PDB file of C-alpha atoms in Angstrom:
ATOM      1  CA  UNK A   1       0.000   0.000   0.000  1.00 63.00           C
ATOM      2  CA  UNK A   2       1.409   3.382  -1.079  1.00 80.00           C
ATOM      3  CA  UNK A   3       2.031   5.980   1.583  1.00 91.00           C
ATOM      4  CA  UNK A   4      -0.160   9.080   1.332  1.00 96.00           C
ATOM      5  CA  UNK A   5       1.752  12.344   1.456  1.00 98.00           C
ATOM      6  CA  UNK A   6       0.465  15.923   1.488  1.00 98.00           C
ATOM      7  CA  UNK A   7       1.270  17.854  -1.678  1.00 98.00           C
ATOM      8  CA  UNK A   8       0.678  21.456  -2.697  1.00 98.00           C
ATOM      9  CA  UNK A   9      -1.628  21.425  -5.729  1.00 98.00           C
ATOM     10  CA  UNK A  10      -2.412  25.138  -6.154  1.00 98.00           C
ATOM     11  CA  UNK A  11      -1.139  28.569  -5.110  1.00 98.00           C
ATOM     12  CA  UNK A  12      -2.767  32.001  -4.867  1.00 98.00           C
ATOM     13  CA  UNK A  13      -1.602  35.426  -3.770  1.00 98.00           C
ATOM     14  CA  UNK A  14      -2.558  39.034  -3.187  1.00 98.00           C
ATOM     15  CA  UNK A  15      -0.687  42.254  -2.397  1.00 98.00           C
ATOM     16  CA  UNK A  16      -2.302  45.693  -1.979  1.00 98.00           C
ATOM     17  CA  UNK A  17      -1.914  48.323  -4.707  1.00 98.00           C
ATOM     18  CA  UNK A  18      -0.358  51.061  -2.553  1.00 98.00           C
ATOM     19  CA  UNK A  19       3.452  51.055  -2.739  1.00 98.00           C
ATOM     20  CA  UNK A  20       5.438  52.491   0.176  1.00 98.00           C
ATOM     21  CA  UNK A  21       8.924  53.035  -1.240  1.00 98.00           C
ATOM     22  CA  UNK A  22      12.145  53.836   0.572  1.00 98.00           C
ATOM     23  CA  UNK A  23      12.018  57.296  -1.013  1.00 97.00           C
ATOM     24  CA  UNK A  24       8.637  57.950   0.624  1.00 97.00           C
ATOM     25  CA  UNK A  25       9.912  56.647   3.969  1.00 96.00           C
ATOM     26  CA  UNK A  26      12.737  59.194   3.752  1.00 96.00           C
ATOM     27  CA  UNK A  27      10.065  61.892   4.125  1.00 96.00           C
ATOM     28  CA  UNK A  28       8.534  60.175   7.185  1.00 96.00           C
ATOM     29  CA  UNK A  29      11.490  59.148   9.375  1.00 95.00           C
ATOM     30  CA  UNK A  30      15.222  59.789   9.636  1.00 94.00           C
ATOM     31  CA  UNK A  31      16.448  57.182   7.151  1.00 95.00           C
ATOM     32  CA  UNK A  32      17.463  56.859   3.496  1.00 96.00           C
ATOM     33  CA  UNK A  33      17.163  54.459   0.594  1.00 96.00           C
ATOM     34  CA  UNK A  34      20.821  53.390   0.628  1.00 96.00           C
ATOM     35  CA  UNK A  35      20.779  52.595   4.373  1.00 95.00           C
ATOM     36  CA  UNK A  36      17.592  50.510   4.113  1.00 97.00           C
ATOM     37  CA  UNK A  37      18.694  48.671   0.959  1.00 97.00           C
ATOM     38  CA  UNK A  38      22.174  47.875   2.298  1.00 96.00           C
ATOM     39  CA  UNK A  39      20.965  46.526   5.645  1.00 94.00           C
ATOM     40  CA  UNK A  40      17.713  44.805   4.659  1.00 96.00           C
ATOM     41  CA  UNK A  41      17.498  44.409   0.879  1.00 97.00           C
ATOM     42  CA  UNK A  42      14.096  46.134   0.870  1.00 98.00           C
ATOM     43  CA  UNK A  43      13.231  48.774  -1.754  1.00 98.00           C
ATOM     44  CA  UNK A  44       9.451  48.967  -1.254  1.00 98.00           C
ATOM     45  CA  UNK A  45       6.542  47.370   0.546  1.00 98.00           C
ATOM     46  CA  UNK A  46       2.768  47.195  -0.061  1.00 98.00           C
ATOM     47  CA  UNK A  47       0.278  48.778   2.357  1.00 98.00           C
ATOM     48  CA  UNK A  48      -3.442  47.976   2.593  1.00 98.00           C
ATOM     49  CA  UNK A  49      -5.289  51.299   2.436  1.00 97.00           C
ATOM     50  CA  UNK A  50      -8.896  50.154   1.821  1.00 96.00           C
ATOM     51  CA  UNK A  51     -11.272  51.466   4.471  1.00 95.00           C
ATOM     52  CA  UNK A  52     -12.385  48.945   7.132  1.00 96.00           C
ATOM     53  CA  UNK A  53     -10.263  46.230   5.476  1.00 98.00           C
ATOM     54  CA  UNK A  54      -8.202  43.913   7.656  1.00 98.00           C
ATOM     55  CA  UNK A  55      -6.150  40.756   7.239  1.00 98.00           C
ATOM     56  CA  UNK A  56      -9.236  38.822   6.114  1.00 98.00           C
ATOM     57  CA  UNK A  57      -9.634  41.117   3.079  1.00 98.00           C
ATOM     58  CA  UNK A  58      -6.262  39.983   1.701  1.00 98.00           C
ATOM     59  CA  UNK A  59      -6.724  36.350   2.787  1.00 99.00           C
ATOM     60  CA  UNK A  60     -10.006  36.181   0.865  1.00 98.00           C
ATOM     61  CA  UNK A  61      -8.393  37.665  -2.252  1.00 98.00           C
ATOM     62  CA  UNK A  62      -5.530  35.135  -2.130  1.00 98.00           C
ATOM     63  CA  UNK A  63      -7.960  32.238  -1.580  1.00 98.00           C
ATOM     64  CA  UNK A  64     -10.174  33.346  -4.472  1.00 98.00           C
ATOM     65  CA  UNK A  65      -7.122  33.563  -6.734  1.00 98.00           C
ATOM     66  CA  UNK A  66      -6.183  29.994  -5.784  1.00 98.00           C
ATOM     67  CA  UNK A  67      -9.685  28.582  -6.281  1.00 98.00           C
ATOM     68  CA  UNK A  68      -9.973  30.187  -9.694  1.00 98.00           C
ATOM     69  CA  UNK A  69      -6.599  28.781 -10.801  1.00 96.00           C
ATOM     70  CA  UNK A  70      -7.314  25.294  -9.423  1.00 96.00           C
ATOM     71  CA  UNK A  71     -10.788  25.274 -10.945  1.00 97.00           C
ATOM     72  CA  UNK A  72     -12.602  23.963  -7.874  1.00 97.00           C
ATOM     73  CA  UNK A  73     -15.531  25.129  -5.781  1.00 98.00           C
ATOM     74  CA  UNK A  74     -14.897  26.442  -2.261  1.00 98.00           C
ATOM     75  CA  UNK A  75     -17.481  23.937  -1.005  1.00 98.00           C
ATOM     76  CA  UNK A  76     -14.932  21.169  -1.723  1.00 98.00           C
ATOM     77  CA  UNK A  77     -12.537  22.529   0.942  1.00 98.00           C
ATOM     78  CA  UNK A  78     -12.472  20.512   4.192  1.00 98.00           C
ATOM     79  CA  UNK A  79     -10.415  22.847   6.394  1.00 98.00           C
ATOM     80  CA  UNK A  80      -9.259  26.471   6.229  1.00 98.00           C
ATOM     81  CA  UNK A  81      -6.247  27.515   8.294  1.00 99.00           C
ATOM     82  CA  UNK A  82      -5.239  31.173   8.430  1.00 99.00           C
ATOM     83  CA  UNK A  83      -1.678  31.732   9.626  1.00 98.00           C
ATOM     84  CA  UNK A  84      -1.482  35.301  10.933  1.00 98.00           C
ATOM     85  CA  UNK A  85      -0.020  37.576  13.589  1.00 98.00           C
ATOM     86  CA  UNK A  86      -2.612  40.265  12.840  1.00 98.00           C
ATOM     87  CA  UNK A  87      -6.094  38.706  13.088  1.00 98.00           C
ATOM     88  CA  UNK A  88      -9.065  40.938  12.308  1.00 98.00           C
ATOM     89  CA  UNK A  89     -10.172  40.726  15.948  1.00 97.00           C
ATOM     90  CA  UNK A  90      -8.665  39.316  19.164  1.00 93.00           C
ATOM     91  CA  UNK A  91     -11.359  36.670  19.759  1.00 95.00           C
ATOM     92  CA  UNK A  92     -13.426  35.880  16.655  1.00 97.00           C
ATOM     93  CA  UNK A  93     -11.292  33.612  14.435  1.00 98.00           C
ATOM     94  CA  UNK A  94     -10.310  35.304  11.182  1.00 98.00           C
ATOM     95  CA  UNK A  95     -10.228  31.904   9.451  1.00 98.00           C
ATOM     96  CA  UNK A  96     -13.895  31.255  10.220  1.00 98.00           C
ATOM     97  CA  UNK A  97     -14.873  34.541   8.552  1.00 98.00           C
ATOM     98  CA  UNK A  98     -12.599  33.888   5.559  1.00 98.00           C
ATOM     99  CA  UNK A  99     -14.062  30.396   5.077  1.00 98.00           C
ATOM    100  CA  UNK A 100     -17.614  31.770   5.112  1.00 98.00           C
ATOM    101  CA  UNK A 101     -16.813  34.637   2.750  1.00 98.00           C
ATOM    102  CA  UNK A 102     -15.219  32.397   0.098  1.00 98.00           C
ATOM    103  CA  UNK A 103     -18.072  29.891   0.350  1.00 98.00           C
ATOM    104  CA  UNK A 104     -16.208  27.060   2.080  1.00 98.00           C
ATOM    105  CA  UNK A 105     -19.468  25.964   3.694  1.00 98.00           C
ATOM    106  CA  UNK A 106     -18.259  22.423   4.442  1.00 98.00           C
ATOM    107  CA  UNK A 107     -15.002  23.436   6.090  1.00 98.00           C
ATOM    108  CA  UNK A 108     -13.980  24.029   9.688  1.00 98.00           C
ATOM    109  CA  UNK A 109     -11.502  26.832  10.260  1.00 98.00           C
ATOM    110  CA  UNK A 110      -9.119  28.322  12.797  1.00 98.00           C
ATOM    111  CA  UNK A 111      -6.149  30.690  13.114  1.00 98.00           C
ATOM    112  CA  UNK A 112      -2.535  29.779  13.837  1.00 98.00           C
ATOM    113  CA  UNK A 113      -0.156  32.315  15.392  1.00 98.00           C
ATOM    114  CA  UNK A 114       3.593  31.691  15.524  1.00 98.00           C
ATOM    115  CA  UNK A 115       4.733  35.114  14.271  1.00 97.00           C
ATOM    116  CA  UNK A 116       6.851  34.838  11.108  1.00 97.00           C
ATOM    117  CA  UNK A 117       6.908  31.028  11.364  1.00 98.00           C
ATOM    118  CA  UNK A 118       3.100  30.802  11.281  1.00 98.00           C
ATOM    119  CA  UNK A 119       2.824  29.622   7.683  1.00 98.00           C
ATOM    120  CA  UNK A 120       5.633  27.081   8.108  1.00 98.00           C
ATOM    121  CA  UNK A 121       3.860  25.603  11.141  1.00 98.00           C
ATOM    122  CA  UNK A 122       0.604  25.750   9.168  1.00 98.00           C
ATOM    123  CA  UNK A 123       2.143  23.604   6.422  1.00 98.00           C
ATOM    124  CA  UNK A 124       3.011  20.991   9.048  1.00 98.00           C
ATOM    125  CA  UNK A 125      -0.521  21.101  10.455  1.00 98.00           C
ATOM    126  CA  UNK A 126      -2.106  20.733   7.008  1.00 98.00           C
ATOM    127  CA  UNK A 127       0.154  17.803   6.110  1.00 98.00           C
ATOM    128  CA  UNK A 128      -0.792  15.991   9.317  1.00 98.00           C
ATOM    129  CA  UNK A 129      -4.516  16.333   8.542  1.00 98.00           C
ATOM    130  CA  UNK A 130      -4.012  15.065   4.973  1.00 98.00           C
ATOM    131  CA  UNK A 131      -1.749  12.154   5.977  1.00 97.00           C
ATOM    132  CA  UNK A 132      -4.286  11.057   8.601  1.00 97.00           C
ATOM    133  CA  UNK A 133      -6.745  10.381   5.790  1.00 96.00           C
ATOM    134  CA  UNK A 134      -9.516  12.367   7.457  1.00 97.00           C
ATOM    135  CA  UNK A 135      -9.411  15.328   5.058  1.00 98.00           C
ATOM    136  CA  UNK A 136      -8.712  15.688   1.337  1.00 98.00           C
ATOM    137  CA  UNK A 137      -8.447  19.421   0.675  1.00 98.00           C
ATOM    138  CA  UNK A 138      -6.795  21.749   3.179  1.00 98.00           C
ATOM    139  CA  UNK A 139      -6.444  25.449   2.404  1.00 98.00           C
ATOM    140  CA  UNK A 140      -3.581  27.198   4.212  1.00 99.00           C
ATOM    141  CA  UNK A 141      -3.463  30.992   3.978  1.00 99.00           C
ATOM    142  CA  UNK A 142      -0.656  33.179   5.285  1.00 98.00           C
ATOM    143  CA  UNK A 143      -1.839  36.768   5.663  1.00 99.00           C
ATOM    144  CA  UNK A 144      -0.778  39.813   7.653  1.00 98.00           C
ATOM    145  CA  UNK A 145      -1.669  43.479   7.739  1.00 98.00           C
ATOM    146  CA  UNK A 146       1.536  44.507   9.462  1.00 98.00           C
ATOM    147  CA  UNK A 147       0.824  48.194   8.843  1.00 98.00           C
ATOM    148  CA  UNK A 148      -1.869  47.932  11.543  1.00 98.00           C
ATOM    149  CA  UNK A 149       0.718  47.252  14.268  1.00 98.00           C
ATOM    150  CA  UNK A 150       3.662  49.349  13.067  1.00 98.00           C
ATOM    151  CA  UNK A 151       4.613  52.766  14.447  1.00 97.00           C
ATOM    152  CA  UNK A 152       5.564  54.836  11.406  1.00 97.00           C
ATOM    153  CA  UNK A 153       7.689  57.142  13.552  1.00 96.00           C
ATOM    154  CA  UNK A 154       9.890  54.188  14.617  1.00 95.00           C
ATOM    155  CA  UNK A 155      12.561  53.785  11.956  1.00 92.00           C
ATOM    156  CA  UNK A 156      13.746  50.442  13.358  1.00 93.00           C
ATOM    157  CA  UNK A 157      10.478  48.702  12.412  1.00 96.00           C
ATOM    158  CA  UNK A 158       8.613  50.805   9.844  1.00 97.00           C
ATOM    159  CA  UNK A 159      11.247  50.167   7.158  1.00 97.00           C
ATOM    160  CA  UNK A 160      10.874  46.379   7.431  1.00 97.00           C
ATOM    161  CA  UNK A 161       7.238  45.346   7.262  1.00 98.00           C
ATOM    162  CA  UNK A 162       4.548  45.251   4.575  1.00 98.00           C
ATOM    163  CA  UNK A 163       1.088  43.795   3.983  1.00 98.00           C
ATOM    164  CA  UNK A 164       0.116  40.790   1.863  1.00 98.00           C
ATOM    165  CA  UNK A 165      -1.384  37.313   1.653  1.00 98.00           C
ATOM    166  CA  UNK A 166      -0.624  33.995   0.003  1.00 98.00           C
ATOM    167  CA  UNK A 167      -2.521  30.712  -0.088  1.00 98.00           C
ATOM    168  CA  UNK A 168      -1.754  27.079  -0.884  1.00 98.00           C
ATOM    169  CA  UNK A 169      -3.961  24.014  -1.260  1.00 98.00           C
ATOM    170  CA  UNK A 170      -2.772  20.698   0.188  1.00 98.00           C
ATOM    171  CA  UNK A 171      -4.168  17.457  -1.224  1.00 98.00           C
ATOM    172  CA  UNK A 172      -3.252  13.736  -0.894  1.00 98.00           C
ATOM    173  CA  UNK A 173      -0.499  12.408  -3.136  1.00 98.00           C
ATOM    174  CA  UNK A 174       0.613   8.822  -3.770  1.00 96.00           C
ATOM    175  CA  UNK A 175       3.599   9.552  -6.030  1.00 97.00           C
ATOM    176  CA  UNK A 176       5.914  10.350  -3.131  1.00 96.00           C
ATOM    177  CA  UNK A 177       5.625  14.100  -3.750  1.00 98.00           C
ATOM    178  CA  UNK A 178       4.700  16.807  -1.238  1.00 98.00           C
ATOM    179  CA  UNK A 179       5.960  17.272   2.321  1.00 98.00           C
ATOM    180  CA  UNK A 180       8.892  14.943   3.029  1.00 98.00           C
ATOM    181  CA  UNK A 181      10.327  16.095   6.358  1.00 98.00           C
ATOM    182  CA  UNK A 182      10.204  18.913   8.884  1.00 98.00           C
ATOM    183  CA  UNK A 183      12.198  20.241  11.809  1.00 98.00           C
ATOM    184  CA  UNK A 184      10.318  22.810  13.907  1.00 98.00           C
ATOM    185  CA  UNK A 185      11.650  24.556  17.009  1.00 98.00           C
ATOM    186  CA  UNK A 186      10.781  27.264  19.557  1.00 97.00           C
ATOM    187  CA  UNK A 187      12.386  29.040  22.504  1.00 97.00           C
ATOM    188  CA  UNK A 188      10.513  31.377  24.875  1.00 97.00           C
ATOM    189  CA  UNK A 189      13.649  33.457  25.481  1.00 94.00           C
ATOM    190  CA  UNK A 190      12.664  35.373  22.355  1.00 95.00           C
ATOM    191  CA  UNK A 191       9.663  36.942  24.047  1.00 94.00           C
ATOM    192  CA  UNK A 192      11.719  39.866  25.328  1.00 95.00           C
ATOM    193  CA  UNK A 193      13.271  40.729  21.950  1.00 96.00           C
ATOM    194  CA  UNK A 194      10.287  40.822  19.571  1.00 96.00           C
ATOM    195  CA  UNK A 195       6.821  41.607  20.903  1.00 96.00           C
ATOM    196  CA  UNK A 196       3.827  43.883  21.349  1.00 97.00           C
ATOM    197  CA  UNK A 197       3.648  44.750  25.045  1.00 97.00           C
ATOM    198  CA  UNK A 198      -0.011  45.678  25.406  1.00 97.00           C
ATOM    199  CA  UNK A 199      -3.380  44.357  24.338  1.00 96.00           C
ATOM    200  CA  UNK A 200      -2.994  40.881  25.790  1.00 96.00           C
ATOM    201  CA  UNK A 201      -3.964  39.381  29.142  1.00 97.00           C
ATOM    202  CA  UNK A 202      -0.856  40.666  30.965  1.00 97.00           C
ATOM    203  CA  UNK A 203      -1.302  44.302  29.985  1.00 97.00           C
ATOM    204  CA  UNK A 204      -4.834  44.974  28.664  1.00 97.00           C
ATOM    205  CA  UNK A 205      -5.490  48.049  26.569  1.00 97.00           C
ATOM    206  CA  UNK A 206      -5.818  51.325  28.464  1.00 98.00           C
ATOM    207  CA  UNK A 207      -5.451  55.022  27.836  1.00 98.00           C
ATOM    208  CA  UNK A 208      -1.907  54.763  29.179  1.00 98.00           C
ATOM    209  CA  UNK A 209      -0.855  51.861  26.905  1.00 98.00           C
ATOM    210  CA  UNK A 210      -2.145  53.716  23.862  1.00 98.00           C
ATOM    211  CA  UNK A 211      -0.343  56.903  24.921  1.00 98.00           C
ATOM    212  CA  UNK A 212       2.893  54.934  25.421  1.00 97.00           C
ATOM    213  CA  UNK A 213       2.614  53.321  21.976  1.00 97.00           C
ATOM    214  CA  UNK A 214       2.651  49.844  23.539  1.00 97.00           C
ATOM    215  CA  UNK A 215       0.319  48.398  20.905  1.00 98.00           C
ATOM    216  CA  UNK A 216       3.001  48.602  18.227  1.00 98.00           C
ATOM    217  CA  UNK A 217       5.722  46.059  17.419  1.00 97.00           C
ATOM    218  CA  UNK A 218       8.901  46.364  19.479  1.00 96.00           C
ATOM    219  CA  UNK A 219      12.025  44.712  18.113  1.00 95.00           C
ATOM    220  CA  UNK A 220      15.548  44.462  19.496  1.00 94.00           C
ATOM    221  CA  UNK A 221      17.024  44.248  16.013  1.00 90.00           C
ATOM    222  CA  UNK A 222      20.543  43.074  16.894  1.00 92.00           C
ATOM    223  CA  UNK A 223      19.368  40.221  19.120  1.00 95.00           C
ATOM    224  CA  UNK A 224      16.714  39.055  16.661  1.00 95.00           C
ATOM    225  CA  UNK A 225      19.203  39.205  13.780  1.00 94.00           C
ATOM    226  CA  UNK A 226      21.758  37.145  15.708  1.00 94.00           C
ATOM    227  CA  UNK A 227      19.254  34.424  16.647  1.00 95.00           C
ATOM    228  CA  UNK A 228      17.678  34.363  13.175  1.00 95.00           C
ATOM    229  CA  UNK A 229      20.967  34.066  11.264  1.00 93.00           C
ATOM    230  CA  UNK A 230      22.230  31.093  13.246  1.00 94.00           C
ATOM    231  CA  UNK A 231      18.943  29.233  13.720  1.00 96.00           C
ATOM    232  CA  UNK A 232      17.530  29.534  10.198  1.00 96.00           C
ATOM    233  CA  UNK A 233      20.860  28.406   8.752  1.00 95.00           C
ATOM    234  CA  UNK A 234      21.195  25.537  11.258  1.00 97.00           C
ATOM    235  CA  UNK A 235      17.775  23.975  10.634  1.00 97.00           C
ATOM    236  CA  UNK A 236      18.107  24.313   6.852  1.00 97.00           C
ATOM    237  CA  UNK A 237      21.467  22.553   6.886  1.00 97.00           C
ATOM    238  CA  UNK A 238      20.096  19.916   9.267  1.00 98.00           C
ATOM    239  CA  UNK A 239      17.093  19.081   7.070  1.00 98.00           C
ATOM    240  CA  UNK A 240      19.455  18.590   4.109  1.00 98.00           C
ATOM    241  CA  UNK A 241      21.755  16.363   6.124  1.00 98.00           C
ATOM    242  CA  UNK A 242      18.864  14.314   7.521  1.00 97.00           C
ATOM    243  CA  UNK A 243      17.549  13.616   4.034  1.00 98.00           C
ATOM    244  CA  UNK A 244      20.955  13.062   2.404  1.00 98.00           C
ATOM    245  CA  UNK A 245      20.527  16.088   0.159  1.00 98.00           C
ATOM    246  CA  UNK A 246      23.537  17.799  -1.403  1.00 97.00           C
ATOM    247  CA  UNK A 247      23.430  21.380  -2.653  1.00 97.00           C
ATOM    248  CA  UNK A 248      22.906  19.964  -6.152  1.00 97.00           C
ATOM    249  CA  UNK A 249      19.794  18.088  -4.980  1.00 98.00           C
ATOM    250  CA  UNK A 250      18.152  21.300  -3.762  1.00 98.00           C
ATOM    251  CA  UNK A 251      16.327  23.041  -6.595  1.00 98.00           C
ATOM    252  CA  UNK A 252      15.003  25.941  -4.514  1.00 98.00           C
ATOM    253  CA  UNK A 253      15.411  27.585  -1.123  1.00 98.00           C
ATOM    254  CA  UNK A 254      12.215  29.387  -0.009  1.00 98.00           C
ATOM    255  CA  UNK A 255      13.374  31.475   2.973  1.00 98.00           C
ATOM    256  CA  UNK A 256      11.340  33.805   5.158  1.00 98.00           C
ATOM    257  CA  UNK A 257      11.803  37.323   3.806  1.00 98.00           C
ATOM    258  CA  UNK A 258      12.950  39.167   6.920  1.00 96.00           C
ATOM    259  CA  UNK A 259      16.348  40.462   5.874  1.00 96.00           C
ATOM    260  CA  UNK A 260      18.523  39.861   2.794  1.00 97.00           C
ATOM    261  CA  UNK A 261      21.584  39.231   4.963  1.00 96.00           C
ATOM    262  CA  UNK A 262      19.769  36.462   6.887  1.00 97.00           C
ATOM    263  CA  UNK A 263      18.653  34.916   3.591  1.00 97.00           C
ATOM    264  CA  UNK A 264      22.220  35.030   2.229  1.00 97.00           C
ATOM    265  CA  UNK A 265      23.645  33.475   5.399  1.00 96.00           C
ATOM    266  CA  UNK A 266      21.136  30.606   5.187  1.00 97.00           C
ATOM    267  CA  UNK A 267      21.915  29.967   1.505  1.00 97.00           C
ATOM    268  CA  UNK A 268      25.663  30.079   2.171  1.00 97.00           C
ATOM    269  CA  UNK A 269      25.387  27.575   5.011  1.00 96.00           C
ATOM    270  CA  UNK A 270      23.453  25.221   2.714  1.00 97.00           C
ATOM    271  CA  UNK A 271      25.865  25.803  -0.156  1.00 97.00           C
ATOM    272  CA  UNK A 272      22.951  26.812  -2.393  1.00 97.00           C
ATOM    273  CA  UNK A 273      23.681  29.153  -5.313  1.00 97.00           C
ATOM    274  CA  UNK A 274      22.000  32.565  -5.444  1.00 97.00           C
ATOM    275  CA  UNK A 275      19.913  31.671  -8.518  1.00 98.00           C
ATOM    276  CA  UNK A 276      18.182  28.925  -6.501  1.00 98.00           C
ATOM    277  CA  UNK A 277      17.077  31.305  -3.754  1.00 98.00           C
ATOM    278  CA  UNK A 278      13.538  32.690  -3.967  1.00 98.00           C
ATOM    279  CA  UNK A 279      13.553  36.428  -3.260  1.00 98.00           C
ATOM    280  CA  UNK A 280      10.857  39.110  -3.245  1.00 98.00           C
ATOM    281  CA  UNK A 281      11.839  41.061  -0.121  1.00 98.00           C
ATOM    282  CA  UNK A 282      12.919  43.964  -2.349  1.00 98.00           C
ATOM    283  CA  UNK A 283       9.298  44.449  -3.513  1.00 98.00           C
ATOM    284  CA  UNK A 284       7.218  43.438  -0.476  1.00 98.00           C
ATOM    285  CA  UNK A 285       9.404  43.766   2.620  1.00 98.00           C
ATOM    286  CA  UNK A 286       8.601  41.364   5.466  1.00 98.00           C
ATOM    287  CA  UNK A 287       4.949  40.325   5.178  1.00 98.00           C
ATOM    288  CA  UNK A 288       5.334  37.987   8.204  1.00 98.00           C
ATOM    289  CA  UNK A 289       2.993  34.990   7.710  1.00 98.00           C
ATOM    290  CA  UNK A 290       2.610  35.761   4.000  1.00 98.00           C
ATOM    291  CA  UNK A 291       6.271  35.619   2.925  1.00 98.00           C
ATOM    292  CA  UNK A 292       6.504  31.896   2.108  1.00 98.00           C
ATOM    293  CA  UNK A 293       3.247  31.523   0.139  1.00 98.00           C
ATOM    294  CA  UNK A 294       3.945  34.791  -1.712  1.00 98.00           C
ATOM    295  CA  UNK A 295       7.298  33.340  -2.794  1.00 98.00           C
ATOM    296  CA  UNK A 296       5.493  30.298  -4.217  1.00 98.00           C
ATOM    297  CA  UNK A 297       2.990  32.603  -5.910  1.00 98.00           C
ATOM    298  CA  UNK A 298       5.763  34.655  -7.520  1.00 98.00           C
ATOM    299  CA  UNK A 299       7.908  31.665  -8.549  1.00 98.00           C
ATOM    300  CA  UNK A 300       5.123  29.189  -9.420  1.00 98.00           C
ATOM    301  CA  UNK A 301       5.767  29.291 -13.182  1.00 98.00           C
ATOM    302  CA  UNK A 302       9.407  28.324 -12.640  1.00 98.00           C
ATOM    303  CA  UNK A 303       8.634  25.311 -10.443  1.00 98.00           C
ATOM    304  CA  UNK A 304       8.722  21.829 -11.965  1.00 98.00           C
ATOM    305  CA  UNK A 305       7.196  18.569 -10.780  1.00 98.00           C
ATOM    306  CA  UNK A 306       9.677  16.789  -8.510  1.00 98.00           C
ATOM    307  CA  UNK A 307      11.650  19.925  -7.569  1.00 98.00           C
ATOM    308  CA  UNK A 308      13.137  19.736  -4.070  1.00 98.00           C
ATOM    309  CA  UNK A 309      12.267  22.874  -2.089  1.00 98.00           C
ATOM    310  CA  UNK A 310      13.645  23.735   1.351  1.00 98.00           C
ATOM    311  CA  UNK A 311      11.485  26.173   3.332  1.00 98.00           C
ATOM    312  CA  UNK A 312      12.987  28.048   6.279  1.00 98.00           C
ATOM    313  CA  UNK A 313      11.519  30.615   8.666  1.00 98.00           C
ATOM    314  CA  UNK A 314      12.255  32.432  11.903  1.00 97.00           C
ATOM    315  CA  UNK A 315       9.816  34.478  13.993  1.00 97.00           C
ATOM    316  CA  UNK A 316       8.959  36.030  17.330  1.00 96.00           C
ATOM    317  CA  UNK A 317       8.597  33.797  20.310  1.00 95.00           C
ATOM    318  CA  UNK A 318      11.149  32.644  19.176  1.00 97.00           C
ATOM    319  CA  UNK A 319       9.785  30.191  16.617  1.00 98.00           C
ATOM    320  CA  UNK A 320      11.702  28.704  13.709  1.00 98.00           C
ATOM    321  CA  UNK A 321      12.107  25.665  11.515  1.00 98.00           C
ATOM    322  CA  UNK A 322      12.608  24.098   8.114  1.00 98.00           C
ATOM    323  CA  UNK A 323      10.476  21.926   5.832  1.00 98.00           C
ATOM    324  CA  UNK A 324      11.560  19.768   2.899  1.00 98.00           C
ATOM    325  CA  UNK A 325       8.908  19.471   0.184  1.00 98.00           C
ATOM    326  CA  UNK A 326       8.814  17.942  -3.303  1.00 98.00           C
ATOM    327  CA  UNK A 327       6.829  20.054  -5.768  1.00 98.00           C
ATOM    328  CA  UNK A 328       3.859  18.163  -7.217  1.00 98.00           C
ATOM    329  CA  UNK A 329       2.971  19.788 -10.552  1.00 98.00           C
ATOM    330  CA  UNK A 330       4.147  21.706 -13.609  1.00 97.00           C
ATOM    331  CA  UNK A 331       2.463  25.077 -13.990  1.00 85.00           C
TER     332      UNK A 331
END
């Protein structure tokens, strides 16, 4: 009896129309294009400007793009998972709303929050559901409206983040394609270096927390960079070693788009050439949960059936990990 694996069978994506370039940021905070480009690799990022539109707006757009390309009805979806650090609301699950809005009337849905590793963890979750045999079509969406939690007077964070969404569909595969292996990690020490202080159960919202700007992202850049460089590179190298993959066996590296220097360090550790590294940080910045699916969306036409892809991510918490996946179709 053939083993059932979980393969990606379709990809969708969405980024807002409004472009926030480095040149525009120069007029907002004390920074410049050369400084941002040199240290991060980012030239511009997309910002969601539509009135009363949250993360769900982009998640729905990405899901609709996927469904149209795959040629299936939303009613065929069994489960909708939305990976996000910026849900529409603190309590009501964004995924439940997204599922209803796209017409996934036969699906259950929930959110997954692991900061920038959310989508990576979501891939693992989806694969487990598929491999169990209980579900046949699992929609995983990575979406974040980072502009809603960024202080645009703080030059350490406002240069980094953008808004966007990407979606993938997981289905059963019996050709040995799809998710092959994973190595996921976390360490609570990271809580002090990358966080939003207020709005949770420790420090509920108040006039004082709003005044003190404690509802925006705080990042200790040097500490986060140090942890991210070593850990993303380590798990990526480990997943190759564990699966007896050489650099020539790896067709693509799909790294979280946090910083070009972190991406380069990960590729160097793996021995993977620059032309095999998926990059869109220059155009979108760090879209948090959306970076990995947006890479697949942008590179989909270049992917071939059987391609070995190594995914790697690092996020607040700290959370990090790597997944080895074999691509299941030719575009």
